[in-house]
Amino acid sequence: MEEKISGKVVDIRYTSFDGEYTVATVRLGDKSEVVVTGPIAAVDIGDNIEITGEYVTHRIYGEQFKVNSFIPLKPDDEQGIYEFLASGVIEGIGEKFARRIMQVFGDKTLDIIEKAPERLLEIEGIGSKKLDKIITSYNEKMMLKNIIIQLAKYDLSTSLSIKIYNAYNENTLKILSNNPYRLCDDIKGIGFKKADEIAKKMGVALDSTERKIQAIIYSLTQSTYEGHTYTTFFKLKSDMKELIDFDDEDEILSISYDLYAKKQIIIDGIEKDDMKIFLYRYALAETTVASKLIELATYQDKKIDEKKLDELIQEQIKYSNIDFSQEQIKSVKMAVNNNILIITGGPGTGKTTTLSFIIEIFERIGKKVKLCAPTGKASKRMAQATNKDASTIHRLLEMNYSSDDMQEHFLKNEDEPIKADVIIVDETSMVDILLMQSLLLAIKNGTHLILVGDKDQLPSVGAGNVLKDIINCEIIPCIKLNKIFRQAMKSHIIVNAHRINEGKMPLTNDKDNDFFIMNRNDKNSIEKLIVELITQRLPKYYDITPKDIQIITPMKKREIGTQNLNKLLQEALNPKDPVKNEYKTQFKIYRENDRVIHIKNNYEKQWISDKEEGSGVFNGDTGTIESVNLREKFLTVNFDDGKKATYDFDELDELEHSFALTVHKSQGSEYPCVILPIHSVAPMLMTRKILYTAITRAKKLLIIISSNSNIKKMVDNIYEEERNSTLMQKLKMFKDYKMLD
């Protein structure tokens, strides 16, 4: 039950590095003391504060007051003022000077510092330089506290208030009163809807032009989150109606052209019916990717002698003692003879073997080869499969992060390209248009680029349809590996993946199978079977431990979604134990030995490993909670790629449990065993592509828990939401330009 308390801060036990989370002791009016925890940033010993929140009982530390919001109050007596000054929070004042100042000014001290600070020169030991320090430090401290008080009226959390203050400093209130919609551009974590709430509370006119501008930007941004690089004019108009109840076509068009003139958006087309509207960076990205691909593809490079190449290939075949298919040999020749090549194909068609073959030939020629993939797990798999070093694309590009504009930047670019003769990218279906742009800009002409991926898997999380568009344009050389190798044919996982991709039902339950369908229709029996399989049956009958088993499901919510399954599996696989520390939030328990996944790119997150240290933990990185430090309020995660990072408790919105993952989150990874429960799936997720992607995550054993009717629905459903993209058209356009040169 929410209530208010007020009192004086007498001790600060812990403050997070960013100042947004504090554990403090507050003495109440009746002289009793309570431990308060939460977002009470900028408080100091001696401060009087009014807090809104609720009493909770911690299993180790007992009763605490959990803070939702607070308002700092000025010290109201001489002792409080003395404690405030003596705490050292004001630069230039410690216990000695606090005592001297109080002896002269008493309970008028803070009024003197605020209104007549020059009078502090009356105090022995305070000169003009020390006075300047005191005034600057006091004003900064009071300014932040005042802004927190002022912004509390608009229901802004303390952490957001601090972010706003750090951006605008003493101009904070002036900027917000003039144009609160600036928050959308300047403050990470504040979007149009939050800024609009603040604007309404501040009395900003609902028909203001700035509101309409930000609604347009918000609509276009949301479109990119759905995978589109552009939206149509009429979709924009519909969004504007829904967002701010405004649908005047002429004014929307007029504002859009103003944004076009400022290079914030790009408008392609004249008539409203066929008008495409892009955020500027996405239009630029598509144009750059198309231009650079054609430029690389048409670069005139010295070709290796065909006879010499045949000799090298035959030598490598003899050395490796592998019976390569004609498709694979053709792939090697195409890779060497073309500056760009796409290699696509399903599981079991020899993509990895082909890559290793290509790498060996290039190295025999004397070329320097670099390998990369979109995620840490995918790059690790690539390195293990080829026995060569591989990195993430971000790392290859030497990613840097600027806190000034809160954007990632790459040190490798047009001016400082990647030093390699051959660059091979695996899992290219996961690469979005912005990352492809950054990669291509860092590749110098003459470099061989090989893009490898399965076009039938799910597209990238970010905007664009990169691999599919490049293949479908039929301009860039592409080879599809179709032959399933004899060894792969022994795997029902691989055979059934291809059957499903062809619209056929999987074959199941043959003796010594690695592919099973277990028919269950209701939630309780599915949950019971999952726990039984993972804790008893699979470890008993197969050489598989629970850590080798990954639960994958099409959805996050609903009964058999990751949210519910993670709670169930945490209790089954890592139950409460007196020897394991755990931290409980409103919705989750983070316990030592829990499996977790990082869910948003954090370019500033520091990490260490056995070999090095650096920064950057990315969406999709998985690991295990090594320790939970309840006293210092942080936990440590050991990631699967060897990195180790710490998370303050107020950063835990970046971590989710990963006992169960969605199909999208599992993409780019492989697991010894996958259990795939399908029940009450949202129609948009009942698709062949999602089923195919999930199945191809399993290496040794796959168990689908579902009714045959649900599986058939997914096999038959070839629906794929079309993504708005102009990459294919631009590739054709740049090819035509090149032919005219």
XYZ file of C-alpha atoms in Angstrom, residues 5-471:
467
model
C 6.961 9.405 4.977
C 9.331 12.301 5.677
C 12.522 12.613 7.657
C 16.237 13.331 7.670
C 18.919 11.306 5.859
C 21.398 10.196 8.534
C 23.399 7.601 6.580
C 23.987 6.661 2.933
C 24.984 3.016 2.608
C 25.200 2.711 -1.149
C 24.762 4.787 -4.292
C 24.972 3.334 -7.797
C 27.631 4.632 -10.159
C 25.139 6.800 -12.046
C 23.595 8.166 -8.848
C 20.153 6.814 -9.697
C 19.851 4.141 -6.982
C 20.535 4.678 -3.295
C 20.259 2.773 -0.027
C 19.999 5.208 2.888
C 18.883 5.450 6.503
C 16.211 8.067 7.216
C 15.337 9.294 10.723
C 11.614 9.969 10.962
C 9.870 12.618 13.029
C 9.360 10.209 15.944
C 13.144 9.553 15.995
C 12.728 6.001 14.642
C 14.864 5.037 11.651
C 14.017 3.228 8.424
C 16.143 1.941 5.541
C 14.920 3.386 2.232
C 15.906 1.941 -1.150
C 15.336 3.132 -4.688
C 15.630 6.194 -6.930
C 16.541 8.881 -4.383
C 19.461 10.266 -6.314
C 21.080 13.549 -5.274
C 20.281 13.095 -1.571
C 22.999 13.764 0.993
C 23.460 13.180 4.694
C 21.490 15.851 6.539
C 18.896 16.260 3.778
C 15.239 16.351 4.687
C 13.119 14.415 2.179
C 9.515 13.467 1.635
C 9.195 9.985 0.122
C 6.307 8.190 -1.565
C 6.460 4.399 -1.606
C 5.649 1.320 0.424
C 7.064 -0.819 3.219
C 8.471 -4.178 2.095
C 10.225 -7.002 3.947
C 13.595 -8.112 2.594
C 14.438 -11.755 3.350
C 17.880 -10.783 4.708
C 17.724 -7.103 5.678
C 14.200 -7.049 7.066
C 11.793 -4.125 6.788
C 12.626 -1.437 4.232
C 10.782 1.416 2.571
C 10.786 0.985 -1.222
C 10.832 4.388 -2.920
C 8.631 5.269 -5.871
C 9.354 9.019 -5.809
C 10.685 11.673 -3.463
C 10.875 15.428 -2.950
C 13.962 16.951 -1.276
C 13.214 19.514 1.453
C 15.532 22.094 2.969
C 17.031 21.334 6.424
C 14.666 22.875 8.952
C 16.867 23.332 12.054
C 20.440 24.232 12.974
C 21.493 20.638 13.594
C 20.141 19.600 10.196
C 21.928 22.469 8.448
C 25.169 21.609 10.232
C 24.943 17.919 9.292
C 24.257 18.882 5.683
C 27.298 21.153 5.451
C 29.566 18.879 7.518
C 28.824 15.889 5.264
C 31.218 17.301 2.655
C 28.708 17.473 -0.189
C 29.522 21.165 -0.727
C 33.040 21.496 -2.093
C 35.181 23.636 0.264
C 33.099 22.962 3.389
C 33.831 20.163 5.848
C 33.186 19.741 9.558
C 35.582 22.544 10.561
C 34.115 25.201 8.283
C 30.557 23.996 8.885
C 31.079 24.641 12.591
C 32.564 28.112 11.995
C 29.793 29.109 9.573
C 27.045 27.911 11.919
C 28.556 29.803 14.842
C 28.219 33.035 12.860
C 24.987 32.563 10.896
C 23.050 29.852 12.743
C 19.736 28.850 11.175
C 20.135 31.642 8.570
C 23.142 29.879 7.015
C 21.444 28.518 3.883
C 19.719 31.857 3.212
C 23.140 33.541 3.428
C 24.733 31.062 1.020
C 21.880 31.501 -1.474
C 21.240 35.253 -1.255
C 24.406 36.881 0.151
C 27.241 34.361 -0.274
C 29.881 37.129 -0.134
C 29.239 37.279 3.620
C 31.022 33.934 3.950
C 34.216 35.983 3.568
C 33.587 36.981 7.195
C 34.532 33.429 8.182
C 38.202 32.904 9.048
C 39.892 30.761 6.394
C 37.446 31.500 3.579
C 38.965 33.619 0.831
C 37.714 34.525 -2.622
C 38.904 31.282 -4.303
C 37.326 29.094 -1.634
C 34.153 31.178 -1.797
C 33.886 30.601 -5.577
C 34.161 26.824 -5.018
C 31.486 26.896 -2.327
C 29.066 28.988 -4.415
C 29.507 26.831 -7.559
C 29.172 23.554 -5.680
C 26.150 24.703 -3.652
C 24.324 26.099 -6.689
C 24.849 22.894 -8.673
C 23.593 20.788 -5.782
C 20.553 22.963 -5.174
C 19.789 23.293 -8.879
C 19.515 19.525 -9.319
C 17.346 19.184 -6.222
C 15.103 22.018 -7.419
C 14.731 20.421 -10.864
C 13.813 17.079 -9.288
C 11.127 18.902 -7.288
C 9.830 20.757 -10.342
C 9.783 17.710 -12.636
C 8.073 15.556 -10.011
C 4.903 17.477 -10.902
C 5.023 15.864 -14.347
C 5.420 12.304 -13.010
C 9.016 12.018 -14.189
C 11.146 9.472 -12.356
C 14.242 10.692 -10.567
C 16.491 8.858 -13.020
C 14.872 10.620 -16.012
C 15.028 13.950 -14.194
C 18.765 13.481 -13.751
C 19.199 12.587 -17.442
C 17.308 15.737 -18.401
C 19.381 17.853 -16.024
C 22.637 16.356 -17.345
C 21.557 17.346 -20.867
C 20.303 20.859 -20.201
C 21.846 21.869 -16.822
C 20.691 25.292 -15.651
C 18.534 25.687 -18.786
C 16.402 22.634 -17.990
C 13.187 24.333 -16.905
C 13.444 27.031 -19.576
C 13.884 24.494 -22.384
C 11.025 22.316 -21.154
C 8.644 25.231 -20.799
C 9.484 26.429 -24.335
C 9.406 23.033 -26.058
C 9.067 19.789 -24.061
C 9.125 17.833 -27.329
C 12.883 18.413 -27.480
C 13.089 15.542 -25.008
C 12.307 13.124 -27.857
C 15.507 14.073 -29.667
C 17.781 14.752 -26.718
C 17.003 12.203 -23.994
C 17.309 8.470 -24.475
C 14.345 6.800 -22.797
C 11.830 9.545 -23.539
C 9.720 9.031 -26.629
C 6.874 10.971 -28.124
C 4.194 9.587 -25.811
C 6.066 10.507 -22.618
C 6.995 13.945 -23.959
C 3.370 14.445 -24.993
C 2.183 13.652 -21.465
C 4.608 16.227 -20.057
C 3.589 18.789 -22.668
C -0.099 18.373 -21.798
C 0.617 18.855 -18.090
C 2.652 21.966 -18.916
C -0.252 23.362 -20.905
C 1.300 23.185 -24.375
C -1.325 23.672 -27.083
C -2.575 20.410 -28.568
C -2.421 21.848 -32.091
C 1.192 23.027 -31.825
C 3.388 22.436 -34.866
C 6.106 20.887 -32.714
C 3.656 18.260 -31.481
C 2.788 17.348 -35.065
C 6.466 17.193 -36.059
C 7.311 14.824 -33.236
C 4.263 12.671 -33.975
C 5.514 12.256 -37.571
C 9.010 11.337 -36.377
C 7.528 8.907 -33.848
C 5.397 7.210 -36.531
C 8.410 6.762 -38.826
C 10.544 5.465 -35.954
C 7.898 2.929 -34.941
C 7.798 1.768 -38.557
C 11.522 0.925 -38.429
C 10.916 -1.117 -35.272
C 8.505 -3.203 -37.357
C 11.257 -3.860 -39.933
C 10.302 -1.213 -42.521
C 12.735 1.321 -43.922
C 9.895 3.592 -45.005
C 6.190 4.156 -44.480
C 3.519 5.260 -46.916
C 1.824 8.639 -46.748
C -1.556 7.121 -45.920
C -0.077 4.932 -43.175
C 1.496 8.081 -41.733
C -1.844 9.869 -41.892
C -3.511 6.941 -40.107
C -0.846 6.983 -37.381
C -1.276 10.740 -36.903
C -5.004 10.281 -36.430
C -4.418 7.603 -33.819
C -1.631 9.465 -32.034
C -2.894 13.036 -31.844
C -6.317 12.940 -33.527
C -5.037 14.904 -36.513
C -5.430 13.893 -40.169
C -5.296 17.052 -42.295
C -3.491 15.705 -45.376
C -2.297 19.080 -46.633
C -0.790 20.114 -43.314
C 0.834 16.701 -42.760
C 2.363 17.019 -46.217
C 3.486 20.590 -45.562
C 5.184 19.652 -42.284
C 6.760 16.620 -43.943
C 8.291 18.786 -46.673
C 9.702 21.124 -43.998
C 11.356 18.090 -42.366
C 12.605 17.032 -45.798
C 14.226 20.437 -46.265
C 15.985 19.997 -42.907
C 17.249 16.512 -43.927
C 15.349 14.808 -41.138
C 13.268 12.725 -43.535
C 13.313 11.756 -47.217
C 10.192 11.833 -49.407
C 10.182 9.622 -52.499
C 7.309 10.217 -54.905
C 5.038 13.098 -55.831
C 1.524 11.703 -55.658
C 0.206 10.736 -52.225
C -0.855 7.315 -53.474
C 2.706 6.169 -54.152
C 4.631 8.405 -51.752
C 7.300 6.740 -49.586
C 8.518 8.554 -46.469
C 11.813 7.573 -44.794
C 13.720 8.713 -41.776
C 16.816 10.270 -43.348
C 19.333 7.708 -42.035
C 17.356 4.749 -43.415
C 16.996 6.241 -46.886
C 20.706 7.050 -46.851
C 21.523 3.532 -45.648
C 19.610 1.845 -48.474
C 21.191 4.139 -51.063
C 24.673 3.571 -49.640
C 24.273 -0.210 -49.466
C 23.018 -0.418 -53.051
C 25.709 1.901 -54.389
C 28.525 0.194 -52.511
C 27.437 -3.327 -53.504
C 27.399 -2.387 -57.195
C 30.717 -0.579 -56.806
C 32.347 -3.619 -55.189
C 30.756 -6.058 -57.649
C 31.939 -4.170 -60.727
C 35.462 -3.392 -59.489
C 37.994 -4.576 -62.082
C 40.410 -6.812 -60.219
C 43.219 -8.988 -61.529
C 41.879 -12.530 -61.956
C 43.795 -15.633 -60.941
C 44.747 -17.965 -63.766
C 41.976 -20.548 -64.230
C 44.423 -23.426 -64.576
C 46.267 -22.373 -61.435
C 42.987 -22.179 -59.553
C 41.990 -25.693 -60.674
C 45.343 -27.012 -59.448
C 44.922 -25.351 -56.062
C 41.412 -26.757 -55.722
C 42.534 -30.288 -56.564
C 45.451 -30.036 -54.125
C 43.097 -28.890 -51.367
C 40.601 -31.685 -52.109
C 43.424 -34.230 -51.890
C 44.805 -32.685 -48.693
C 41.437 -32.452 -46.909
C 40.300 -35.933 -48.055
C 36.714 -34.696 -48.432
C 34.413 -35.607 -51.288
C 33.303 -32.112 -52.293
C 30.217 -31.712 -54.458
C 30.244 -29.899 -57.786
C 28.184 -27.144 -56.118
C 30.927 -26.612 -53.528
C 33.706 -26.558 -56.107
C 31.669 -24.072 -58.144
C 31.243 -21.935 -54.992
C 35.019 -21.776 -54.518
C 35.598 -20.695 -58.121
C 32.842 -18.074 -57.905
C 34.255 -16.733 -54.638
C 37.710 -16.297 -56.154
C 36.504 -14.915 -59.502
C 33.919 -12.453 -58.142
C 34.410 -9.565 -55.771
C 31.050 -10.374 -54.131
C 29.364 -13.728 -53.707
C 26.260 -14.827 -51.801
C 26.161 -18.421 -50.578
C 22.779 -19.590 -49.366
C 21.305 -22.939 -48.461
C 19.506 -24.855 -45.771
C 20.950 -27.114 -43.046
C 23.077 -30.069 -44.132
C 23.971 -28.569 -47.512
C 27.613 -28.012 -46.604
C 27.782 -24.249 -46.100
C 30.368 -24.557 -43.330
C 32.508 -27.071 -45.242
C 32.316 -24.822 -48.290
C 33.451 -21.838 -46.229
C 36.451 -23.733 -44.890
C 37.297 -24.781 -48.474
C 37.075 -21.165 -49.679
C 39.202 -19.874 -46.799
C 41.954 -22.426 -47.498
C 42.068 -21.545 -51.204
C 42.259 -17.806 -50.510
C 45.024 -18.348 -47.966
C 46.937 -20.501 -50.471
C 46.718 -17.573 -52.895
C 48.164 -15.338 -50.168
C 45.010 -13.428 -49.248
C 44.250 -12.217 -45.710
C 40.805 -13.482 -44.661
C 38.610 -12.108 -41.867
C 35.457 -13.815 -40.592
C 32.512 -12.207 -38.810
C 28.866 -12.701 -37.844
C 26.128 -10.481 -36.367
C 26.143 -11.976 -32.833
C 28.705 -13.272 -30.365
C 27.231 -16.784 -30.443
C 27.156 -16.898 -34.231
C 30.774 -15.728 -34.476
C 31.825 -18.311 -31.874
C 30.097 -21.065 -33.888
C 31.791 -19.804 -37.041
C 35.204 -19.926 -35.364
C 34.633 -23.460 -34.062
C 33.359 -24.724 -37.424
C 36.203 -23.250 -39.521
C 38.973 -23.460 -36.903
C 39.748 -19.817 -37.685
C 39.371 -16.609 -35.688
C 35.988 -14.911 -36.058
C 34.450 -11.844 -34.451
C 31.174 -9.993 -34.345
C 30.636 -7.432 -37.091
C 30.622 -4.701 -34.430
C 34.021 -5.793 -33.208
C 35.456 -6.089 -36.718
C 34.344 -2.503 -37.299
C 35.890 -1.466 -33.946
C 32.702 -0.069 -32.508
C 32.892 2.981 -30.278
C 30.084 4.705 -28.403
C 29.653 8.426 -27.951
C 27.793 9.494 -24.826
C 27.418 12.960 -26.386
C 24.945 11.847 -29.056
C 24.159 8.412 -27.539
C 25.036 6.705 -30.831
C 27.408 3.931 -31.794
C 30.253 4.858 -34.098
C 32.749 2.661 -35.904
C 36.454 3.391 -36.102
C 36.620 1.355 -39.316
C 35.034 3.362 -42.135
C 35.755 4.873 -45.556
C 38.795 6.713 -44.208
C 40.094 3.758 -42.203
C 38.902 0.569 -43.975
C 39.212 -2.985 -42.689
C 42.626 -4.450 -43.465
C 41.657 -7.647 -45.238
C 41.644 -9.099 -48.732
C 38.588 -11.272 -48.058
C 35.710 -10.671 -45.639
C 33.224 -13.467 -44.953
C 29.947 -12.707 -43.142
C 27.915 -15.608 -41.719
C 24.221 -15.484 -40.696
C 23.671 -12.555 -43.059
C 19.888 -12.925 -42.766
C 20.265 -11.314 -39.315
C 22.050 -8.203 -40.638
C 19.861 -5.084 -40.847
C 20.263 -2.194 -43.276
C 22.131 0.116 -40.887
C 24.736 -2.484 -39.924
C 25.199 -3.506 -43.566
C 25.778 0.141 -44.441
C 28.492 0.451 -41.784
C 30.167 -2.770 -42.915
C 30.199 -1.857 -46.603
C 31.576 1.614 -45.929
C 34.556 -0.015 -44.202
C 35.345 -2.340 -47.135
C 37.795 -0.993 -49.687
C 37.413 -1.676 -53.391
C 39.110 -4.878 -54.448
C 38.225 -6.712 -51.250
C 36.316 -9.961 -51.766
C 33.038 -10.006 -49.830
C 31.218 -13.295 -49.211
C 27.776 -13.179 -47.624
C 26.546 -16.473 -46.192
C 23.052 -17.132 -44.889
C 19.822 -19.051 -45.087
C 17.283 -16.879 -46.890
C 14.420 -19.000 -45.526
C 15.084 -18.051 -41.914
C 13.547 -15.087 -40.123
C 14.746 -11.646 -41.236
C 16.753 -9.233 -39.096
C 15.265 -7.701 -35.961
C 16.306 -4.277 -37.233
C 14.852 -2.582 -40.295
C 15.436 -3.870 -43.789
C 15.267 -7.072 -45.783
C 18.909 -7.122 -46.730
C 19.796 -10.694 -47.675
C 16.460 -11.437 -49.337
C 16.537 -8.190 -51.366
C 20.115 -8.775 -52.537
C 19.296 -12.320 -53.647
